[in-house]
Coordinates of C-alpha atoms and ligand atoms in Angstrom, one line a residue:
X224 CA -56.1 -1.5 5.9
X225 CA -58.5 -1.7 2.8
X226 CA -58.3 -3.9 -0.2
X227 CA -55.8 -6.0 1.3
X228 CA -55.7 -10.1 1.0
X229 CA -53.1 -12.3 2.2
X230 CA -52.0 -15.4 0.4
X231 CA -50.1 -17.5 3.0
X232 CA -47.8 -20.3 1.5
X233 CA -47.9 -23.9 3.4
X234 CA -48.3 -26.8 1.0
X235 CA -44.5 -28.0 1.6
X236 CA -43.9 -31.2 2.8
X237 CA -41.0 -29.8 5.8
X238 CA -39.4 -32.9 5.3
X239 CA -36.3 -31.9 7.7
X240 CA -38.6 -31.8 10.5
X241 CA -38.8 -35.5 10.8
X242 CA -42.3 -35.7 11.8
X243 CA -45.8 -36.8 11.4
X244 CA -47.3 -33.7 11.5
X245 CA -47.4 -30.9 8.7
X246 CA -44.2 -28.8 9.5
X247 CA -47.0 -25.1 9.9
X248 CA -48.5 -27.3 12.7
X249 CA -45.7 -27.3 14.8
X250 CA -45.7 -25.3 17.9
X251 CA -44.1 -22.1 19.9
X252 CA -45.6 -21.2 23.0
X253 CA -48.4 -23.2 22.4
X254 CA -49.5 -21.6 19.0
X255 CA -48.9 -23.4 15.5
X256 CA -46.7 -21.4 13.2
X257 CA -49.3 -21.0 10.6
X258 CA -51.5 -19.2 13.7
X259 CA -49.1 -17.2 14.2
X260 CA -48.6 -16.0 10.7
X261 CA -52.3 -15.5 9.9
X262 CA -52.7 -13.3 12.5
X263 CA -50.3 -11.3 12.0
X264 CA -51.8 -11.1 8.4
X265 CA -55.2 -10.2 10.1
X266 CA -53.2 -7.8 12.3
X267 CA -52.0 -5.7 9.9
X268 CA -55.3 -5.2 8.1
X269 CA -55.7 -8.4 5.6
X270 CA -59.5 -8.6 5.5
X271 CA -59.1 -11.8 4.0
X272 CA -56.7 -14.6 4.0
X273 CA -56.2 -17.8 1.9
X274 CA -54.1 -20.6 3.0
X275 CA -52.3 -23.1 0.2
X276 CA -52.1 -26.3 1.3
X277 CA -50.7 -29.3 -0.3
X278 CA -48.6 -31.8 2.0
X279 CA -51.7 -33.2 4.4
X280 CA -54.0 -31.0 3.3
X281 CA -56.7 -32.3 5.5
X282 CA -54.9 -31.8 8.5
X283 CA -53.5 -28.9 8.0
X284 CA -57.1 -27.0 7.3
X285 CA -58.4 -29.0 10.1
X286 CA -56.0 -27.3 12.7
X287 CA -57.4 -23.6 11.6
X288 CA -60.3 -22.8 13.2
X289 CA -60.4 -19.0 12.1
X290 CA -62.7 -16.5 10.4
X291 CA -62.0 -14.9 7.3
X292 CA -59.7 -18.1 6.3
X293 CA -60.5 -19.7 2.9
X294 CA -58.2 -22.7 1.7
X295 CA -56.5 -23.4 -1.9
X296 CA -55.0 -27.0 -2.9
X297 CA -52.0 -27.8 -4.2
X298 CA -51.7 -31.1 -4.9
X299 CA -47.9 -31.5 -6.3
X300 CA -45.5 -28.8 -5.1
X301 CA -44.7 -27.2 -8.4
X302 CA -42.9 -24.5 -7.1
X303 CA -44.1 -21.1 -5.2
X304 CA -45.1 -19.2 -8.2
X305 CA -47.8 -22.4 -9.0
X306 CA -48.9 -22.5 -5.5
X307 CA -49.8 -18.9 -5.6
X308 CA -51.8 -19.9 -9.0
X309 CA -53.7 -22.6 -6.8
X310 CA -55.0 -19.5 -5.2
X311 CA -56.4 -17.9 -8.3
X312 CA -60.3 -17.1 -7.6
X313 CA -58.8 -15.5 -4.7
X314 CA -56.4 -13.0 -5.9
X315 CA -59.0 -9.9 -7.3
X316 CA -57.1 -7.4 -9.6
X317 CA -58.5 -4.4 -7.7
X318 CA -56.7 -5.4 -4.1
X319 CA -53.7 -5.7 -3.0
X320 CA -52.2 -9.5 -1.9
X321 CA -49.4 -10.3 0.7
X322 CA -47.5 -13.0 0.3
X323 CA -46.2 -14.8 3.2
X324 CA -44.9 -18.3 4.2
X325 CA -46.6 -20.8 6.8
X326 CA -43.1 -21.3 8.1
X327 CA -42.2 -17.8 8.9
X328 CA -43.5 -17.2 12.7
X329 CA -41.9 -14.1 13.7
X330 CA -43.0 -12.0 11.1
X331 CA -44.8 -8.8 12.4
X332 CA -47.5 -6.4 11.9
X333 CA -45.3 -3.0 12.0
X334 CA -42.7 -4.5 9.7
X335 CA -45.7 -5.6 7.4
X336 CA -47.8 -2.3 7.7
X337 CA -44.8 -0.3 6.3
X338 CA -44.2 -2.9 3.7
X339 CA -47.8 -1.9 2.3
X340 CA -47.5 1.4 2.8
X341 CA -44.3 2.1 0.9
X342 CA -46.0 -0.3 -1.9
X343 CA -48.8 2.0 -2.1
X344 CA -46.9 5.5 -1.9
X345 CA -44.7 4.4 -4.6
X346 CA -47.5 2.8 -6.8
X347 CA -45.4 -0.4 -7.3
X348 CA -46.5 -3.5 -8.9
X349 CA -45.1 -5.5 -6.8
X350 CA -42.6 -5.1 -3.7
X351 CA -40.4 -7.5 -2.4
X352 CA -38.8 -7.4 1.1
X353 CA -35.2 -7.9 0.7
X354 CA -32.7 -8.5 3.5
X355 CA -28.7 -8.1 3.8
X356 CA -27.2 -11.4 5.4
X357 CA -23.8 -12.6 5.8
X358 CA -24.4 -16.3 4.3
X359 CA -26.8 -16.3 1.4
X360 CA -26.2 -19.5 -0.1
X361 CA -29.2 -21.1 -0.7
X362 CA -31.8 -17.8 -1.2
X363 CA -32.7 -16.2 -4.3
X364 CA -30.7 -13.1 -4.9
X365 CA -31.8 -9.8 -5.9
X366 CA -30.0 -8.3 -8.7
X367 CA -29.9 -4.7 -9.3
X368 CA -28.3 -2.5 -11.9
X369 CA -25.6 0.2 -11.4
X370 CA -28.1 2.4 -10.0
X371 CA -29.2 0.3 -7.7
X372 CA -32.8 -0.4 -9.5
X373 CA -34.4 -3.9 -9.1
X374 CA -34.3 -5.7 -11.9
X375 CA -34.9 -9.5 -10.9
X376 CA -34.2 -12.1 -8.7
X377 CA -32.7 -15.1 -9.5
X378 CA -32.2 -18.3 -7.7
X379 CA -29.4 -19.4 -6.0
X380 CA -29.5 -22.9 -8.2
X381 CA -29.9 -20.5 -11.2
X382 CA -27.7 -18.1 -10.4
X383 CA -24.1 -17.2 -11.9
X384 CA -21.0 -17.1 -9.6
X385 CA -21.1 -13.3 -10.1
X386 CA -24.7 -13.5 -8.9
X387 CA -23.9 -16.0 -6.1
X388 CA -21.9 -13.2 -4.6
X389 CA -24.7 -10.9 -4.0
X390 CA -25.6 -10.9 -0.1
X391 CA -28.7 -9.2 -0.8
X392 CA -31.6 -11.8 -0.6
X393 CA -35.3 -12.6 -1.1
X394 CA -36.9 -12.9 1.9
X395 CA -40.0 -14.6 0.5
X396 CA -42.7 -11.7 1.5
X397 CA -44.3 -9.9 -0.9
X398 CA -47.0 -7.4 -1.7
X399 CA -48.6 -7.7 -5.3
X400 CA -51.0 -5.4 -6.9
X401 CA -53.5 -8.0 -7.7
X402 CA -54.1 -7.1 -11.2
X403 CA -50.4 -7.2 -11.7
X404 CA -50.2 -10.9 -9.9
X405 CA -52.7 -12.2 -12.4
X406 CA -51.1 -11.1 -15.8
X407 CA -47.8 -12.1 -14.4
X408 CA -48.8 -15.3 -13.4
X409 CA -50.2 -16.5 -16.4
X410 CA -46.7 -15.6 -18.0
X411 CA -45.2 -17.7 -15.6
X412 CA -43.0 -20.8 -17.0
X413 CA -41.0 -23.4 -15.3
X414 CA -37.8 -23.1 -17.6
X415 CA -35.2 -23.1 -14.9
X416 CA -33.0 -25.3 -12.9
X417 CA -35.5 -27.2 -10.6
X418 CA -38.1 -27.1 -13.3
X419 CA -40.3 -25.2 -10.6
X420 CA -42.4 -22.0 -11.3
X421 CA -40.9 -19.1 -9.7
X422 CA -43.3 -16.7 -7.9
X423 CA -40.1 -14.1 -7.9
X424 CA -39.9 -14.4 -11.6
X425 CA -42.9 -12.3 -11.4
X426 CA -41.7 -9.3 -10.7
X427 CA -39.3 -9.4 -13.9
X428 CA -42.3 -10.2 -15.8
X429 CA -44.1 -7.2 -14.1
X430 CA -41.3 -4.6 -14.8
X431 CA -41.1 -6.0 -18.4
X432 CA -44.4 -5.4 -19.0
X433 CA -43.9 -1.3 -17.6
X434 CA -44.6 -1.6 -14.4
X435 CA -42.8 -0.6 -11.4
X436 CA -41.3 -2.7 -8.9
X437 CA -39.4 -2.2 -5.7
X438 CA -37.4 -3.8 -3.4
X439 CA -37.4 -2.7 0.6
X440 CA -34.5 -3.6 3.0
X441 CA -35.8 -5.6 6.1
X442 CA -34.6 -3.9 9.2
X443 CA -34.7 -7.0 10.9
X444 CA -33.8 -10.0 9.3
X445 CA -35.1 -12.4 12.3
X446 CA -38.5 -11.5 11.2
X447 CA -37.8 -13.5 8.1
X448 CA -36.5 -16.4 9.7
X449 CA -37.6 -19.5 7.9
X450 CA -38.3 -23.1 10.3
X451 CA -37.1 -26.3 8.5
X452 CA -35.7 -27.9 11.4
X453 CA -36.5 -28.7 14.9
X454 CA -33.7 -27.2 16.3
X455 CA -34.6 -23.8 13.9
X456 CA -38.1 -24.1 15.7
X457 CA -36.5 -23.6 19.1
X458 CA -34.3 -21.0 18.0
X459 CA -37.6 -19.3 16.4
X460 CA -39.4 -20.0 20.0
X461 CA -36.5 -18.5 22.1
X462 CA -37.0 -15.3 20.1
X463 CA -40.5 -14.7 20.2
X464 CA -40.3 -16.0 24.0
X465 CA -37.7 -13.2 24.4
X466 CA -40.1 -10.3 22.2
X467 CA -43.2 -11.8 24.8
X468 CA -41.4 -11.2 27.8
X469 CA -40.1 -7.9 26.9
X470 CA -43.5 -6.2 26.1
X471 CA -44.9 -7.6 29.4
X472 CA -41.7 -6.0 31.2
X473 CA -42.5 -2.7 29.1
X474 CA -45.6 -2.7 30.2
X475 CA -45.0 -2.8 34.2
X476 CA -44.6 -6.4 34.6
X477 CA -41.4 -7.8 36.5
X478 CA -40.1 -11.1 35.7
X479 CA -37.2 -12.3 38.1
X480 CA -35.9 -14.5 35.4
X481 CA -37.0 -13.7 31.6
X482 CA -34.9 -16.3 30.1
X483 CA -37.1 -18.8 32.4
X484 CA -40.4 -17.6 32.0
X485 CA -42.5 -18.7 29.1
X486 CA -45.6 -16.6 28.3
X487 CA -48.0 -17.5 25.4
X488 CA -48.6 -14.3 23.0
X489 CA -52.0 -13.9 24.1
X490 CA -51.5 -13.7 27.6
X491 CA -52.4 -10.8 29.7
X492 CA -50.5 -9.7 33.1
X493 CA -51.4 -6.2 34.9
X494 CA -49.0 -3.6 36.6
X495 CA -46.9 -4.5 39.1
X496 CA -47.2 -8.5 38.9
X497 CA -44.3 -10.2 39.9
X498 CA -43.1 -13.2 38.1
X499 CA -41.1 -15.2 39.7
X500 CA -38.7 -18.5 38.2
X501 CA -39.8 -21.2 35.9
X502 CA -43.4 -19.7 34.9
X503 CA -45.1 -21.2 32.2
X504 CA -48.3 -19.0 31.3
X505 CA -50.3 -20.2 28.7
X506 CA -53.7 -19.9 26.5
X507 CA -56.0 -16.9 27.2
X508 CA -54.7 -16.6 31.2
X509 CA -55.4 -12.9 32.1
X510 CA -53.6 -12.0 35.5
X511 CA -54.4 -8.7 37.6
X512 CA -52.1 -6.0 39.3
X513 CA -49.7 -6.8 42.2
X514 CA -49.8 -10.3 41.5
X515 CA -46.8 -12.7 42.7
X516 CA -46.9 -15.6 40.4
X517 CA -44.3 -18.5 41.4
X518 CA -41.8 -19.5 41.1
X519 CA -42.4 -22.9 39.4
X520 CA -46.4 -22.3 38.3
X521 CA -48.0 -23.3 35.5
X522 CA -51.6 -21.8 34.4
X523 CA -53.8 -22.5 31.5
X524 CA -56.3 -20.3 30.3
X525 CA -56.3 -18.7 34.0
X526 CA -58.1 -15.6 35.2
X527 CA -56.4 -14.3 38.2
X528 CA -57.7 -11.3 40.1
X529 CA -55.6 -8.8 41.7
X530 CA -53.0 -9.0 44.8
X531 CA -53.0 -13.0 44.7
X532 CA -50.3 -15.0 45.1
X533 CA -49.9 -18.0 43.3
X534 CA -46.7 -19.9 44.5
X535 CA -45.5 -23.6 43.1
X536 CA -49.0 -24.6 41.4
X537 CA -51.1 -25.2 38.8
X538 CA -54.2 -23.6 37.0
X539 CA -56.3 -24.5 34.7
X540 CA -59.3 -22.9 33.2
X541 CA -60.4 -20.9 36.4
X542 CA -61.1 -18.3 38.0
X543 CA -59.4 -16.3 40.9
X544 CA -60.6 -13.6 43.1
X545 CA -58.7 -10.7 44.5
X546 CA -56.5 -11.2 47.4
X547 CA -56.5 -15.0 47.8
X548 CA -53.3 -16.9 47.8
X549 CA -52.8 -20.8 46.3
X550 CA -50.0 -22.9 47.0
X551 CA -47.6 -24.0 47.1
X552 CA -48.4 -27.3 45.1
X553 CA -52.1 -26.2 44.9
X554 CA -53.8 -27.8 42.0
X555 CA -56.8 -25.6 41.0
X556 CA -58.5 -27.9 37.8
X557 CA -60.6 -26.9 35.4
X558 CA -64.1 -24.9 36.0
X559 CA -63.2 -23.5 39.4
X560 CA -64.6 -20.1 40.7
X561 CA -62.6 -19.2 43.8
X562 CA -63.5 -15.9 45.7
X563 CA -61.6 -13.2 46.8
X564 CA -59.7 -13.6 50.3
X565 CA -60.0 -17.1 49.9
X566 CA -56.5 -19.2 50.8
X567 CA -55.8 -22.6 49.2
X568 CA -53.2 -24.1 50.7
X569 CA -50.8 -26.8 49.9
X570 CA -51.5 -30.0 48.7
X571 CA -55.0 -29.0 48.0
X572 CA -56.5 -30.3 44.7
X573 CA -60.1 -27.9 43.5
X574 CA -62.2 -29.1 40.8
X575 CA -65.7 -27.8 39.0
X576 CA -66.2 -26.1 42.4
X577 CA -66.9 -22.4 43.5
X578 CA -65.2 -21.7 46.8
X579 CA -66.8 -18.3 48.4
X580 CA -65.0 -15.1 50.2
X581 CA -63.2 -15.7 52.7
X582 CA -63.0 -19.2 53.0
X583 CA -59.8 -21.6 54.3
X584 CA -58.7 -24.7 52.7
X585 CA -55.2 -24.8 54.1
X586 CA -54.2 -27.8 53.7
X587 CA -54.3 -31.7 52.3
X588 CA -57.8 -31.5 50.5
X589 CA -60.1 -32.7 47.3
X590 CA -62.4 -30.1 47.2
X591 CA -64.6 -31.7 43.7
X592 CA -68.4 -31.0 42.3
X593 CA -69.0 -29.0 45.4
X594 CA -70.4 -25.5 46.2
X595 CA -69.0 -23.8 49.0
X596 CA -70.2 -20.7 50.5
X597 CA -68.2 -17.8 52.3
X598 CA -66.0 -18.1 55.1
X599 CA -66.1 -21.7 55.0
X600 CA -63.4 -23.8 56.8
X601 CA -62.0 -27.0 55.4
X602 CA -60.0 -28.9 58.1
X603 CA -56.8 -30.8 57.0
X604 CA -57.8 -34.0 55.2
X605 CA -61.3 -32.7 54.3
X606 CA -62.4 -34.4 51.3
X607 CA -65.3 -34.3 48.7
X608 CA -65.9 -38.1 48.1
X609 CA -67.8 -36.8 44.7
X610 CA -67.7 -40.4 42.7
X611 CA -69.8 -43.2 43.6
X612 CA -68.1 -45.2 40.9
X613 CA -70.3 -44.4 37.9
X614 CA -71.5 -41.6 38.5
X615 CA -70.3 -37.6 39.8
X616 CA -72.3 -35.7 42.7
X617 CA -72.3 -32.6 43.8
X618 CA -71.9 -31.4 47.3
X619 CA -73.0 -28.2 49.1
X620 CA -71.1 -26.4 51.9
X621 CA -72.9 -23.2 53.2
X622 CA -71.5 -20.2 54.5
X623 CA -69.7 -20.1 57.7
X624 CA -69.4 -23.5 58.3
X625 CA -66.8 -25.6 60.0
X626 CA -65.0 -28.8 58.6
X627 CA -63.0 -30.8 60.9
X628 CA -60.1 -32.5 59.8
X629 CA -60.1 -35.8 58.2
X630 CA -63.7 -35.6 57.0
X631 CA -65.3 -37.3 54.6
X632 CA -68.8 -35.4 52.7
X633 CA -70.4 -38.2 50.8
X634 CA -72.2 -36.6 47.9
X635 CA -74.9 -36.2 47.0
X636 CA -75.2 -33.8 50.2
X637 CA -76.0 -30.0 51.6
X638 CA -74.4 -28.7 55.0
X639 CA -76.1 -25.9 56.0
X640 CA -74.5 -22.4 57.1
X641 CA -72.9 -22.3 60.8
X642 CA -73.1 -26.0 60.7
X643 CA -69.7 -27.8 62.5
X644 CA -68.8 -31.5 61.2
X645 CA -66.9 -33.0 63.9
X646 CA -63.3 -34.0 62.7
X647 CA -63.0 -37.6 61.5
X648 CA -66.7 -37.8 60.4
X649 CA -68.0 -39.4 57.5
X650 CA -71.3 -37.7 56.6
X651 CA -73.9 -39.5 54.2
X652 CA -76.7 -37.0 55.1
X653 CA -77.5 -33.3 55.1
X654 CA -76.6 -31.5 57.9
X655 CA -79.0 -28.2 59.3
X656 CA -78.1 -24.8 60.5
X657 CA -75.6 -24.3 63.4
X658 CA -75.5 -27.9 64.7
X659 CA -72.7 -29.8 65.2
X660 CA -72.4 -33.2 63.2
X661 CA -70.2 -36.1 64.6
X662 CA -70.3 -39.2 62.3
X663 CA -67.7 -41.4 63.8
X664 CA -67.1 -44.7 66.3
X665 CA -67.1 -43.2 70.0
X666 CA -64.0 -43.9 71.7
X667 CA -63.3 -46.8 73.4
X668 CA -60.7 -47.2 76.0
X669 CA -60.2 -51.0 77.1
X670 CA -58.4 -51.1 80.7
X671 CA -55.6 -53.5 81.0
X672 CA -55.1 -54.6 77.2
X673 CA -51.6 -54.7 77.0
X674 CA -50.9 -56.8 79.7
X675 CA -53.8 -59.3 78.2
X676 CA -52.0 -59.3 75.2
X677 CA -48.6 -60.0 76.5
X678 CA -50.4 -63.2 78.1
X679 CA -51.6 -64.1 75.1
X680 CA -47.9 -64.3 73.1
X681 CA -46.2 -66.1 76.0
Ligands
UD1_332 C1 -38.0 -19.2 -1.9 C2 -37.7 -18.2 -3.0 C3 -36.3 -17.6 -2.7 C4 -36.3 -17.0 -1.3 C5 -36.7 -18.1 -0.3 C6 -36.8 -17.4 1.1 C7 -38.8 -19.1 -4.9 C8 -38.7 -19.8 -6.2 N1 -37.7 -18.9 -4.2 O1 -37.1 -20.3 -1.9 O2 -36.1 -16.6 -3.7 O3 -35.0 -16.5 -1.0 O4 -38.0 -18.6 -0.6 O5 -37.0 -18.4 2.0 O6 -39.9 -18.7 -4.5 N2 -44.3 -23.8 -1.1 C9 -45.5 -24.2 -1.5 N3 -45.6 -24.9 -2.7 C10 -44.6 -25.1 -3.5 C11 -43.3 -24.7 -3.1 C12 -43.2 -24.0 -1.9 O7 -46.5 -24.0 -0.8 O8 -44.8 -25.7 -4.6 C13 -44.2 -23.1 0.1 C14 -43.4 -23.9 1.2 O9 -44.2 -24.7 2.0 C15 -42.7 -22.7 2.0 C16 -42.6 -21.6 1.0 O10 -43.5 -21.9 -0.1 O11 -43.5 -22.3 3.0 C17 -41.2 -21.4 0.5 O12 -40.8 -22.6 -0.1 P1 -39.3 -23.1 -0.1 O13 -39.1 -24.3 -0.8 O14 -38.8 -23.0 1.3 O15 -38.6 -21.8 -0.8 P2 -37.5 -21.8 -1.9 O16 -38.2 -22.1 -3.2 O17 -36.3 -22.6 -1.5
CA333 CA1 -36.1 -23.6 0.9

C-alpha cells in the first residue's frame, strides 16, 4: 500500500512480566513479539516503520535487525499520545500512520488492510478499531451519540459510571491521516486522571477541528489481545500455535496431533507431509512433499527434501535429500549436506559433513568434518576421530567404499573409492583405490591359558 508508515508503541516498562528482559522481547514460537508486529506492519504495505522505545532502549533496538526500521526515544513514559510525539520527524502530513502496540502479537495483515482501506474510502482523519468485549474494565471506552457517531474516547480512570458501562472499547490500533496526527498532537495536554497524554484524545481534537473520524468494529477481538503477563504470553502463543497449524493443514499438510505440534510462522511444509506427535519445527526449516516427520523431532532452520522420513531426531541447519530416512535418535548438527537415498540410522550423530547418494550409516556413529562420497558404507561404531585436541581435521571417504565396524579414521585422512577398512581398524594414513585396509593387532590364540591361570590362584 502507498503512503503508509507504521508507528509501533514499545517504550513500556511490562512490569508484570517479572523479567530482565524488555516485555516486546519476549518470545512465541521462537519470534519476539515486536517481530511479529513489525511484520505484520510490513505485511500489509507499511513502507516504513518506526519503533518507540523507552524501557531498555538499547536492548530493545539491539534485538531488531530489520530493514526499513527507524527508532524514536522515549525517555519517561508520558503517556501514549507523548510517545507517538517522540516519533515526530517521522510522522509526514501527506501519509497515512498505523498505530500499533509492541505487545500486540496476533494482530494481522487482512484485519489491518481493511482497516486502511475503510480509512481511505471514507476520507477519515483518523480511525480507530473498536471491539465489543464482555469485561471492559480497565480499556478506554468509546462514546458515541444517539446516532451512533464517534465522538471520543475516554479512559476507564477518567470515565463516569455511565461511561464505565459501555462495553465498546479501544483496542489501541489506529490509522491517522498524518497531517491530522500533527495538528492534533500539538493540541495534546495531559489534564486528566493519570496526568498522561492521551493519544485517543486525538481523535476528539481531530473531529473538533472538522474533521471526520470513524470507529470500525474488530471482527476478532483476539487479534487485539494485549501480553502483560507470562501466563497472557502463553495464552497469546497457543493461539498463534493454533492459526500456524491450521494454514499448514489447509494447505495439504496432516498433523496427527495439532495441539502438540509447534511450528514457527515462517516454516514451510509441502503436500502430503505427515506430522506426527510432539514436533517442534523452527526458524526458516523448509520440508518437501510426502514427508513423515516424527513423532518427537525437533529441526532448526532444516531443509528437508521430499519422501524422507525423519523419526525421533534432531536437525539443525542442514540439508536433506530426497528419499533418505534419519532416525530414530539421529542427530544431524549444523552444516550438513546429506544426499538423497542416503539412510542415517540410530544413534548416529553428523556434523559439517556432506554424506553422498546412497550411502548407509545405520547405526552408532560420529560422522564429523568429513566428506563422504556416494554409496559409502559406515559399519556400526565407525567414527570420525576429527579433533586432535586443538585443532579440527577433515576426513575424506570416497565413493563406494566399505567401513567395517568399530573403526576408527584419524583425520587428517582420504580413503579412496572401492577401498574396504577392515572392521576394528584404526587408520592414521590414506588408504588407495579398491584395497583392503586392516589396522589392527592380529589374533592371538594362547593354548592352555586357563588352566595356567587356575595354577596360578591356587
Ligand atoms: C491504552 C489506551 C486505551 C486502550 C488500551 C488498549 C491510552 C491513553 N489508552 O491504554 O484507550 O483501551 O490502550 O490496550 O492510550 N506506551 C509507550 N509509552 C507510554 C505509554 C505507553 O510506549 O508513555 C506503550 C506501551 O508500551 C504499550 C502501549 O503503549 O505497548 C499501550 O500502553 P498501555 O499502558 O498498555 O495502555 P493504556 O494507556 O493502559
Ligand atoms: Ca494498560
Amino acid at each position: 500500500m502507498k503512503n503508509l508508515k507504521a508507528v509501533i508503541l514499545a517504550a513500556g516498562e511490562g512490569t508484570r512480566m517479572k523479567s530482565k528482559k524488555p516485555k516486546v522481547l519476549h518470545e512465541i514460537l521462537n519470534k519476539t513479539m515486536i517481530d511479529y508486529v513489525i511484520d505484520t506492519a510490513k505485511g500489509c504495505g507499511a513502507e516504513e516503520v518506526c519503533v518507540v522505545v523507552g524501557h531498555k532502549a538499547d536492548e530493545v533496538k539491539a534485538a531488531i535487525v530489520k530493514d526499513g526500521v527507524s527508532f524514536a526515544l522515549q525517555e519517561k513514559q508520558k503517556g501514549t499520545g507523548h510517545a507517538v510525539m517522540m516519533a515526530g520527524d517521522f510522522i509526514e502530513p501527506n501519509r497515512d500512520i498505523l498505530i500499533l502496540y509492541g505487545d500486540t502479537p496476533l494482530i494481522q495483515g487482512d484485519t489491518l488492510e481493511k482497516l486502511v482501506e475503510k480509512h481511505r474510502q471514507e476520507s477519515f482523519g483518523a480511525t480507530v478499531v473498536s471491539a465489543a468485549i464482555e469485561n471492559p474494565e480497565g480499556y478506554g471506552r468509546i462514546v458515541r451519540d444517539s446516532n451512533g457517531k464517534f465522538l471520543k474516547i475516554v479512559e476507564h480512570k477518567d470515565a463516569t459510571q455511565e461511561e464505565r458501562c459501555i462495553k465498546e472499547i479501544n483496542t489501541g490500533i489506529y490509522i491517522f491521516k498524518g497531517a491530522d496526527l500533527i495538528t492534533s498532537l500539538a493540541k495534546l495536554d495531559n489534564h486528566n486522571v493519570q496526568g498522561e497524554y492521551y493519544l485517543p484524545d486525538c481523535l476528539e481534537l481531530i473531529l473538533k477541528a472538522g474533521g471526520k473520524v470513524g470507529a470500525v468494529v474488530a471482527e476478532d477481538d483476539k487479534e487485539f489481545f494485549g501480553v502483560n503477563s507470562r501466563v497472557q504470553l502463553a495464552e497469546a502463543a497457543k493461539i498463534m500455535q493454533q492459526r500456524i497449524n491450521r494454514r499448514h493443514m489447509e494447505n495439504g499438510v496432516t498433523l496427527a496431533d495439532p495441539e502438540n505440534t509447534y511450528i514457527d510462522r515462517d516454516v514451510k511444509i509441502g503436500i502430503d507431509t505427515i506430522i506426527l506427535p510432539g514436533c517442534v519445527l523452527e526458524g526458516k526449516t523448509e520440508i518437501g512433499e510426502d514427508c513423515k516427520i516424527g513423532p518427537n523431532s525437533r529441526m532448526t532452520d532444516m531443509h528437508i527434501g521430499n519422501g524422507v522420513t525423519f523419526q525421533s531426531s534432531t536437525g539443525i541447519e542442514s540439508e536433506i535429500g530426497d528419499n533418505t530416512t534419519a532416525g530414530p535418535f539421529a542427530y544431524i548438527r549444523p552444516n550438513c549436506k546429506i544426499g538423497k537415498n542416503v539412510k542415517i540410522g540410530d544413534f548416529v550423530e553428523v556434523k559439517n559433513s556432506t554424506v553422498g547418494n546412497g550411502t548407509k550409516i545405520p547405526h552408532l556413529a560420529y560422522i564429523g568434518d568429513t566428506d563422504a562420497g556416494e554409496k559409502v558404507n559406515f559399519g556400526c561404531g565407525s567414527i570420525m576421530v576429527n579433533y586432535d585436541g586443538e585443532k579440527k581435521h577433515r576426513t575424506t571417504v570416497e565413493d563406494n567404499v566399505f567401513v567395517g565396524c568399530n573403526v576408527n579414521l584419524v583425520a587428517p585422512v582420504t580413503i579412496k573409492a572401492g577401498a574396504y577398512i577392515a572392521a576394528g581398524s584404526t587408520i592414521t594414513r590414506d588408504v588407495s583405490e579398491d584395497v583392503l585396509a586392516v589396522a589392527r593387532a592380529r589374533q592371538q590364540v594362547i593354548e592352555g591359558w586357563k588352566k595356567k591361570r587356575m595354577k596360578k590362584e591356587s
